[in-house]
XYZ file of C-alpha atoms in Angstrom:
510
model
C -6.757 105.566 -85.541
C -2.993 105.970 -84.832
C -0.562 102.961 -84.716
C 0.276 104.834 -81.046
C 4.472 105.373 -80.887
C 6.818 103.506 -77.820
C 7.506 105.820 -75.173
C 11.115 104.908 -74.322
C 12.289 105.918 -70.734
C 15.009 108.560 -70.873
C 16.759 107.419 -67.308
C 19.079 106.166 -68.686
C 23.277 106.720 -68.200
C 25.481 104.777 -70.826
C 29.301 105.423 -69.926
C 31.144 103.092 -72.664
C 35.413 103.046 -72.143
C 35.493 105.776 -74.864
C 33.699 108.516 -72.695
C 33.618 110.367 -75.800
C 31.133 108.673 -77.099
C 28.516 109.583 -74.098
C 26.876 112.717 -74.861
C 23.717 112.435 -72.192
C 23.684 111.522 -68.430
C 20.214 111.243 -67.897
C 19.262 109.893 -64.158
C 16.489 110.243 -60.961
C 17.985 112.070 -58.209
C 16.603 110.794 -54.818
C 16.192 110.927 -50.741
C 18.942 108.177 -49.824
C 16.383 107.601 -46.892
C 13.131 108.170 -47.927
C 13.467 107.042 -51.792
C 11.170 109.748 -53.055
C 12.543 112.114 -55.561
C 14.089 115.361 -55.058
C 12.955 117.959 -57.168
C 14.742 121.219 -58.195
C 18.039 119.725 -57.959
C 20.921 121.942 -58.869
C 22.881 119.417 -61.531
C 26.497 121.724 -62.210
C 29.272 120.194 -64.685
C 32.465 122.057 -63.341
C 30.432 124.472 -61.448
C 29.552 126.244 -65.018
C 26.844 124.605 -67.007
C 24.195 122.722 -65.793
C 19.894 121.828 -65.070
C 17.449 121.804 -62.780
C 15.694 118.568 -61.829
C 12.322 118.497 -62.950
C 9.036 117.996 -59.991
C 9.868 114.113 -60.659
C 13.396 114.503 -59.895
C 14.751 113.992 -63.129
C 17.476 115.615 -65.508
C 18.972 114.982 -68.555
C 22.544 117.134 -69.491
C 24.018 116.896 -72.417
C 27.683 116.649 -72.421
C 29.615 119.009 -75.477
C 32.624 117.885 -77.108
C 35.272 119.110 -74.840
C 33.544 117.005 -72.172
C 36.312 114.876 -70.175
C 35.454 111.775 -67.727
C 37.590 113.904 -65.150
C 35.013 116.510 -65.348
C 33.519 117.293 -61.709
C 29.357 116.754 -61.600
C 27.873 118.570 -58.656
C 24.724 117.934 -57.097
C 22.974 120.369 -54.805
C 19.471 120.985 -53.165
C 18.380 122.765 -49.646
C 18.980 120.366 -47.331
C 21.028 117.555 -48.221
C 24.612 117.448 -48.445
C 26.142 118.367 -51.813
C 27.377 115.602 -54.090
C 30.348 116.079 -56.538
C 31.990 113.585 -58.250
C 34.149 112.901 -61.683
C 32.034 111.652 -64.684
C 32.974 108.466 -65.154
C 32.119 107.534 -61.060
C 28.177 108.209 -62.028
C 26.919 104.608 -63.433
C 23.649 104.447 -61.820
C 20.084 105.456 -62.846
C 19.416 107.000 -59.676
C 21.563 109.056 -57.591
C 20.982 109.582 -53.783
C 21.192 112.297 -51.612
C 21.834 112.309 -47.919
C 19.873 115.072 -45.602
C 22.751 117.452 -44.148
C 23.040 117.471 -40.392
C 22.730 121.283 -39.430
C 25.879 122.282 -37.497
C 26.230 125.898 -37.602
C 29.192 127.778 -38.942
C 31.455 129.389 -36.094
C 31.871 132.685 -38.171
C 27.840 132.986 -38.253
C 27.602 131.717 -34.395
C 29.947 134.405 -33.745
C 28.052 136.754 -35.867
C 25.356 139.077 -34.828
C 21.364 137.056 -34.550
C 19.345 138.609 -36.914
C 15.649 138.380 -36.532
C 13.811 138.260 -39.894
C 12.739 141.490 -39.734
C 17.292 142.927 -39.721
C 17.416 139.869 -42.248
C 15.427 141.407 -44.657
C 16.966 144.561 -44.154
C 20.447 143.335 -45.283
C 19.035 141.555 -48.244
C 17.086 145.208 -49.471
C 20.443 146.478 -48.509
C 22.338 144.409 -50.930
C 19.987 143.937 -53.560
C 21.839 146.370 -56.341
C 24.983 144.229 -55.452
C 23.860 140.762 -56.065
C 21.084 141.429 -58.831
C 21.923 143.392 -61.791
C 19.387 144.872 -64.880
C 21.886 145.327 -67.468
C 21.249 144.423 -71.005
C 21.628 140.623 -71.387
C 21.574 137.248 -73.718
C 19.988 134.264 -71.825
C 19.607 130.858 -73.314
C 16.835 129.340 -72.448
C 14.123 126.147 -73.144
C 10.240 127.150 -71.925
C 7.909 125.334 -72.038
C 3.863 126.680 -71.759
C 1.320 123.859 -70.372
C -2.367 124.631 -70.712
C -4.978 122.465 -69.428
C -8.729 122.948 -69.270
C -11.748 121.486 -67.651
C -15.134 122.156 -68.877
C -16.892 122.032 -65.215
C -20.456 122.478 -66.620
C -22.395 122.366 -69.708
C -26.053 123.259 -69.346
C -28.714 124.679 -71.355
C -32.675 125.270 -71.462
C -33.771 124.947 -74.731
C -36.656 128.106 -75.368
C -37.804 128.114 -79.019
C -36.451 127.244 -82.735
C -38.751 128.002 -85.543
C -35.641 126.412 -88.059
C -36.286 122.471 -87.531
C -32.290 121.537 -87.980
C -31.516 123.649 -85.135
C -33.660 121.346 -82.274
C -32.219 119.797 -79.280
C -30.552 116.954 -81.144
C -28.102 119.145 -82.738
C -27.212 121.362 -79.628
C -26.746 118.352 -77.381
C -24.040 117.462 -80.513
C -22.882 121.159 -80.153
C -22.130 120.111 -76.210
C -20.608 116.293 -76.933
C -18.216 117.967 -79.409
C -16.776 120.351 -77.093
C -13.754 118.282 -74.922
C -14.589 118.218 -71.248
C -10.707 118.390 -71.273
C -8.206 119.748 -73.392
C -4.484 119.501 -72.562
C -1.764 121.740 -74.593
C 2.253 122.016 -74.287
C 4.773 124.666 -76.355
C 8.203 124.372 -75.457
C 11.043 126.293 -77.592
C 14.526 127.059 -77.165
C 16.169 130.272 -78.043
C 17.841 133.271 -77.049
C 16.634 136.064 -75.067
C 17.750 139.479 -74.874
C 17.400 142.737 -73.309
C 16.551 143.814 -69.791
C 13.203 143.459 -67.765
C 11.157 145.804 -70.057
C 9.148 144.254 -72.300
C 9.021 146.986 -74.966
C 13.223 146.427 -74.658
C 13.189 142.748 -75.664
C 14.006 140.431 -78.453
C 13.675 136.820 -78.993
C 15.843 134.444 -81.583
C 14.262 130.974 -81.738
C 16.526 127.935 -82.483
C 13.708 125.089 -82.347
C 9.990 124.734 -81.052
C 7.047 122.180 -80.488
C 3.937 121.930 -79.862
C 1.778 118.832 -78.291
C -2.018 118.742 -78.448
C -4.640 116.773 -80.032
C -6.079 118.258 -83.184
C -8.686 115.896 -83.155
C -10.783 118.479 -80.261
C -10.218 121.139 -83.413
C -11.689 118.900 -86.128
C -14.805 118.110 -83.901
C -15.500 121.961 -83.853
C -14.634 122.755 -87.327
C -17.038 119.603 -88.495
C -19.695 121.302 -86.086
C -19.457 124.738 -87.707
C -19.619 122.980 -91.367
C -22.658 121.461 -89.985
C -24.066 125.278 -89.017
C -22.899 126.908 -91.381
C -24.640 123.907 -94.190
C -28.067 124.435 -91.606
C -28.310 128.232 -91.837
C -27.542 127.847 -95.889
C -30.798 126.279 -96.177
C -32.955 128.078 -93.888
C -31.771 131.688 -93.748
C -31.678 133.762 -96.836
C -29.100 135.786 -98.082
C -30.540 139.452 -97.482
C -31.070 138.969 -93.941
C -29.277 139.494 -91.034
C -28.654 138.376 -87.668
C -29.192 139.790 -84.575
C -27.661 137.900 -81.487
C -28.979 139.034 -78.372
C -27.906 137.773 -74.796
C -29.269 139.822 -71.730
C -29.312 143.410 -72.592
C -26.627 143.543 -75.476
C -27.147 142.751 -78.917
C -24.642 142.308 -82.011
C -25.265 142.397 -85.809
C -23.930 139.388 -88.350
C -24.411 140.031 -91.871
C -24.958 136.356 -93.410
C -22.200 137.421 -95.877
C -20.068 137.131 -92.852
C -20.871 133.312 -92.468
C -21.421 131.913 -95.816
C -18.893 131.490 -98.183
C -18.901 132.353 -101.842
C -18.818 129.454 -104.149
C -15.482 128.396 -105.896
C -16.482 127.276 -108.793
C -16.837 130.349 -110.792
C -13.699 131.950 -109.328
C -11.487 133.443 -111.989
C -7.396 133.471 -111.667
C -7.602 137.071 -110.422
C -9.808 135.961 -107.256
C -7.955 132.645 -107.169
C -4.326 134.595 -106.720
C -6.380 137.407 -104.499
C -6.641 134.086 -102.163
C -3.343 132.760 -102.527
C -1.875 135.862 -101.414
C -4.210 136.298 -98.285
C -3.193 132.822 -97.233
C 0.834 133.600 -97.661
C -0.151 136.870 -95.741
C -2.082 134.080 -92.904
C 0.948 132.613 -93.057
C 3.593 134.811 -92.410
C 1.992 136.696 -89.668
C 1.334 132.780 -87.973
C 5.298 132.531 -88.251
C 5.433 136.842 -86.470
C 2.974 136.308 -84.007
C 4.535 132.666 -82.695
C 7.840 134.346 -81.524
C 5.726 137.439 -80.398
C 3.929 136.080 -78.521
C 6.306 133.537 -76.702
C 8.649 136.858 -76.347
C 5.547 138.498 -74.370
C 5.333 135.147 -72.172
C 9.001 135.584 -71.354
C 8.920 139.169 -70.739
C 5.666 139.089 -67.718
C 7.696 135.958 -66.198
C 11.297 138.387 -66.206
C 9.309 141.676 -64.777
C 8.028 139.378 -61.979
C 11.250 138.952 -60.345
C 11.266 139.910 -56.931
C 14.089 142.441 -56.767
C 12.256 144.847 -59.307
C 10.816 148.099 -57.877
C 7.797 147.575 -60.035
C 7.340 143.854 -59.370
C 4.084 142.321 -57.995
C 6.165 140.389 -55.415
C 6.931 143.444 -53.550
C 7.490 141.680 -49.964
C 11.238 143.523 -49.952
C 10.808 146.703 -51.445
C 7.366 146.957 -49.957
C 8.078 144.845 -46.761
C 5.789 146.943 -44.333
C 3.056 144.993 -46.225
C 4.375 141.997 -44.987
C 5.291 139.929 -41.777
C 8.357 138.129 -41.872
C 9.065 134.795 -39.462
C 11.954 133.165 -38.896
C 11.684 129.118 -40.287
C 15.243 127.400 -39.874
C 18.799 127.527 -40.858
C 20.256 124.898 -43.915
C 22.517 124.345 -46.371
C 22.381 124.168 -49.862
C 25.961 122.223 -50.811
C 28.338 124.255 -48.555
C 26.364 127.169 -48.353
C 24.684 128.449 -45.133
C 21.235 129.521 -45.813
C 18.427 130.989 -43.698
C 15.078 130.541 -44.320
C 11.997 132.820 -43.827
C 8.244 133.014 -44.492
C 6.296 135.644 -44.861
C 2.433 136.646 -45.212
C 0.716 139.926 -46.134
C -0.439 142.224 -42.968
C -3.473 143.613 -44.396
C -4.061 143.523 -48.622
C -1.464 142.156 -50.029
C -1.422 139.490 -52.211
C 0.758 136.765 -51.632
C 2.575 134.448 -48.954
C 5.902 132.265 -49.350
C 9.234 131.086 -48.239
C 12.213 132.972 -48.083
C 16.258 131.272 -48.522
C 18.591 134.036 -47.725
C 22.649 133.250 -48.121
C 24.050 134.029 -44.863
C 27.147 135.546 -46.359
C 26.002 137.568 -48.991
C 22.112 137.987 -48.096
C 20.785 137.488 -51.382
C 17.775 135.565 -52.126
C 18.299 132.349 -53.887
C 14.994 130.943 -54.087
C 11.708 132.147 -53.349
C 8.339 129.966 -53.258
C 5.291 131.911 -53.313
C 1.743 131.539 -53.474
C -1.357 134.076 -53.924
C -3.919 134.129 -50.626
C -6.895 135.718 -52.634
C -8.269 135.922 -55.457
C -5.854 138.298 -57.646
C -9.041 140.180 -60.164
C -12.739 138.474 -59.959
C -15.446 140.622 -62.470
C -18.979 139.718 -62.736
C -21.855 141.544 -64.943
C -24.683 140.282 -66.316
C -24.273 136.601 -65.942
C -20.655 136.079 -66.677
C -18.053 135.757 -64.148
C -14.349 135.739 -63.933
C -12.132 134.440 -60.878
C -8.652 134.830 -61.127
C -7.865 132.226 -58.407
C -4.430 130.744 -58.891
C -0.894 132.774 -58.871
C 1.682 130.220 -57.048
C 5.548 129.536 -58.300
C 8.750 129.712 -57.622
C 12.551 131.427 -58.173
C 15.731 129.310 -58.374
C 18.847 131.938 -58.458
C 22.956 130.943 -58.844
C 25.803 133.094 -58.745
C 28.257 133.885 -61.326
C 31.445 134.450 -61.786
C 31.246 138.223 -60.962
C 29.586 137.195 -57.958
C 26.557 138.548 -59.091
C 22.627 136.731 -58.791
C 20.988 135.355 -62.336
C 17.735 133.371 -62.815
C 17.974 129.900 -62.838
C 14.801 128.436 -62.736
C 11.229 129.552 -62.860
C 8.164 127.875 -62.254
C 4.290 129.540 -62.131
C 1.189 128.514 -62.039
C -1.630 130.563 -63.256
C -5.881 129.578 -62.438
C -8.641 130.764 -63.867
C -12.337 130.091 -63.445
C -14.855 131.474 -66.319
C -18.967 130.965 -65.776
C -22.022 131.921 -68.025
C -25.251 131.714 -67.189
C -27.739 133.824 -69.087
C -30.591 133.707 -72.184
C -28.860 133.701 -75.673
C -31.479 134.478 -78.835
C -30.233 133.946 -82.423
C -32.270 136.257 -84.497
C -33.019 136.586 -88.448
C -33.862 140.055 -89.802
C -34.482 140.766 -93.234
C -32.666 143.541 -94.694
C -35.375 144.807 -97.210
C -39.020 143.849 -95.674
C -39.930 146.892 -93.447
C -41.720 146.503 -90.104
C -42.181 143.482 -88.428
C -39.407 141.418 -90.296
C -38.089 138.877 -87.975
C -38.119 135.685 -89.966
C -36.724 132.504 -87.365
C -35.346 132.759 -84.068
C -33.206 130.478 -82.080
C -33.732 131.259 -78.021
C -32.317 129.379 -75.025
C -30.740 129.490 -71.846
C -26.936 128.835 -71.239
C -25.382 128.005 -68.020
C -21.736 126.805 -68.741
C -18.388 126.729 -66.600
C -14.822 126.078 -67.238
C -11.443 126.224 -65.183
C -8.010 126.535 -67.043
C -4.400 126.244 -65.457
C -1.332 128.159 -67.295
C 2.291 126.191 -65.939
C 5.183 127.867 -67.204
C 8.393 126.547 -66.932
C 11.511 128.074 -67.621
C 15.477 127.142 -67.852
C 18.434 129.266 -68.461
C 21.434 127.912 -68.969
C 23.496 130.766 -69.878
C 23.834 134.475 -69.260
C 25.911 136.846 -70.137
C 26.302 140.982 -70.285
C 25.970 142.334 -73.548
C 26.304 145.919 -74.668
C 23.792 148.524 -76.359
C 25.531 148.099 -79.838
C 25.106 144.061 -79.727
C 21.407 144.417 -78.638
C 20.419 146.620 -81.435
C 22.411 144.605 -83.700
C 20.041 141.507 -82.937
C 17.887 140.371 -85.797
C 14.742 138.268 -84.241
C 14.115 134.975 -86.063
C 10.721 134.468 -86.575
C 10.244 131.871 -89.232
C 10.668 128.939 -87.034
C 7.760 127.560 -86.325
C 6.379 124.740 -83.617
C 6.659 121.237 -84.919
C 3.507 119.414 -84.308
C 3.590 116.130 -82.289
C 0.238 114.079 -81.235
C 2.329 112.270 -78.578
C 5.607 113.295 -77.025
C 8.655 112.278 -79.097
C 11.871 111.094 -76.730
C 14.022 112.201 -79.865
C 13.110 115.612 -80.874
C 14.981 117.346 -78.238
C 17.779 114.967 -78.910
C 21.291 117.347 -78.495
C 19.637 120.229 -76.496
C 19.722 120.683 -72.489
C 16.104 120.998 -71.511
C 13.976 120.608 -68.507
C 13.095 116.984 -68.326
C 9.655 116.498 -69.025
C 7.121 115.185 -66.486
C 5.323 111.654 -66.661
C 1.833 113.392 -67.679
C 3.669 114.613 -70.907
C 5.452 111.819 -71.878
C 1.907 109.669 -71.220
C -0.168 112.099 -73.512
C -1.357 110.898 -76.396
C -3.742 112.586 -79.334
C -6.731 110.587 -80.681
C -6.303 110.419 -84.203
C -2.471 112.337 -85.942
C -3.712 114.596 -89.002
C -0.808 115.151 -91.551
């Protein structure tokens, strides 16, 4: 077993008389009445870079070189009045925020009223102003959570004529399977392109993943175990056929087995070598691949897209639109709206609309059905959960980037139907079944997807820097069994949550 590392807490600020040698302010940002945290916190330094607070209300920045303890901080969320203050005036561990009082602006009193149906209106209106699709280079930290729950586990045990495969070993089959499994990848790189995912490219700087490998172990003991069973009982010019309800697939024993080693000669042996460099380099391809396909579904989803599944403003008649309240985020007037579908469509949410410019700065939404369900021959698939959110800020040009995302995707997966593991014999003719394994499976799992995502910086880029882009995609996740405080040490990332920092694998494999 491990000798389990000290979780350290990160909330910690250090300002020393040489503010030069602070590079971190890490803190809690919270209700000044209430005490409870504040999540999605703006946190600006000078107005330029910054973070979002985590669902915990926490941040860590990291402070560059040039840093001075003159430098403004500026603290901002929907609803509470804005904080800014030098550097060196932020000593505590947790910094409060006071709820705004909402006194209108005379110049929007004085305004015309717009009901939310002339609100949304102006923001479709001034969409191609505030929002642009031009080629781009974001940097940016995601991180991919994955947790699943095995709901149900059941099986009728039929018939086995091989004695190894009884009920003993299949109730071992079901204790090695994890009735939960928890998994987190988080990397930092750069992104470029547009909103097309065939127009993308991704350059990683660092990445890690957290999981226990003990779960994988358990299963690839239990298919050594199989694999040493069938060895013994099935011979080599058979065949399987694996039948559950009306379909049926083939497995050569060939396919299971593997050959012996011992009479390998150097041409096999380097015939290996090089299929396990080949394994290896298209593990390091298909990392950065697939992260890059993560990416590109979370930047077609944004709102202001024609093709975009949140179509409540380009598709609006689908919707109804209700007027909520009127806030501030800092200094900024800001109405807010909620919506639901009229007939099929498939989400609901909360709208905050700048009064002055009418763009969208953060959405909420959440799905109110079920978004794809299939079912066929005892195996089901609900598609349950679609909820997140859009943070936006404004840059220099005035003009609307992505901030912040957050989703969460659900799934629910069921089988329940016979399964029959059946030996054929290649060369006996007629009746030339020779075992069978036959049961009945009835099994059920849910799995939740969070995505997170950051971006710190974005900025235009032409066609000729885009193509000149050369993806990196030999770095690959370091493994952790429980999180590490220090590996992020010297980036900006989104702070992470108490259920990461508490997870911890069952046994580290080096």
């Amino acid at each position: 077993m491990l000798n389990f590392k000290t979780l350290f807490p990160i909330f910690l600020v250090a300002f020393a008389c040489n503010f030069n040698q602070a590079q971190v302010i890490s803190s809690v940002v919270k209700d000044s009445a209430t005490q409870q945290p504040i999540p999605y916190a703006t946190i600006l330094l000078s107005n330029k870079k910054g973070v979002i607070t985590n669902e915990e209300g926490r941040f860590s920045l990291l402070l560059d070189k040039n840093s001075k303890d003159t430098d403004s901080l500026f603290i901002s969320c929907i609803g509470y009045e804005g904080l800014r203050k030098p550097l060196n005036q932020f000593t505590e561990s947790v910094i409060f925020l006071s709820a705004k009082p909402i006194e209108l602006n005379p110049v929007i009193v004085s305004n015309k009223q717009y009901t939310a149906e002339e609100l949304i209106e102006q923001v479709k209106e001034h969409i191609d102003k505030n929002y642009s699709t031009a080629l781009t280079k974001k940097r940016l930290f995601f991180r991919d959570s994955y947790h699943q729950n095995l709901t149900k586990s059941n099986y009728t045990f039929k018939e086995s004529t091989i004695a190894a495969l009884n009920e003993k070993f299949l109730d071992s089959v079901l204790n090695t399977i994890p009735k939960k499994s928890s998994r987190y990848t988080e990397i930092l790189g750069d992104f470029y392109g547009k909103y097309e995912k065939d127009n993308q490219k991704l350059t990683l700087i660092k990445a890690s993943e957290l999981y226990d490998k003990q779960s994988e172990l358990d299963i690839t003991a239990l298919e050594e175990k199989f694999n040493d069973i069938l060895k013994k009982n099935i011979k080599h010019d058979s065949y399987f056929k694996i039948k559950s309800g009306l379909f049926g697939t083939k497995v050569d024993v060939d396919e299971i087995f593997t050959p012996e080693n011992e009479g390998a000669d150097a041409e096999a042996l380097k015939k290996e070598l090089e299929e396990k460099k080949k394994k290896e380099e298209n593990r390091k391809k298909n990392f950065a691949s697939f992260k890059k396909g993560s990416l590109g579904k979370i930047m077609e989803k944004q709102f202001f897209l024609k093709d975009s599944d949140l179509n409540f403003i380009h598709k609006d008649n689908r919707y109804s639109f209700k007027m909520v309240d009127f806030t501030y985020i800092g200094d900024d007037a800001v109405y807010i709206l909620d919506f639901e579908p009229k007939r099929s469509a498939d989400y609901k949410g909360r709208l905050y609309i700048h009064a002055d410019d009418f763009a969208i700065i953060r959405l909420d939404y959440s799905n109110v059905k079920s978004l794809r369900t299939f079912k066929l021959l005892g195996v089901s698939l609900d598609q349950h959960l679609d909820k997140g959110k859009m943070i936006f800020s404004k840059n220099e040009e005035g003009v609307y980037h992505l901030r912040y995302f957050e989703e969460e995707l659900g799934a629910k997966v069921a089988i329940k139907r016979p399964l029959k593991i059946i030996e054929l014999n290649k060369r006996v003719k007629g009746r030339n079944k020779q075992n069978e394994l036959s049961l009945k499976i009835d099994m059920a799992s849910s799995g939740v997807n969070r995505h997170e995502v950051i971006l710190f910086d974005s900025e235009t880029i032409t066609s000729q820097q885009f193509n000149a882009v050369q993806e990196n995609n030999t770095v690959l996740p370091t493994y952790m069994p429980n999180y590490d405080p220090e590996f992020w040490k010297g980036y900006n990332i989104i702070e992470p949550n108490q259920a990461i920092k508490d997870f911890t694998a069952q046994v580290e494999v080096n």
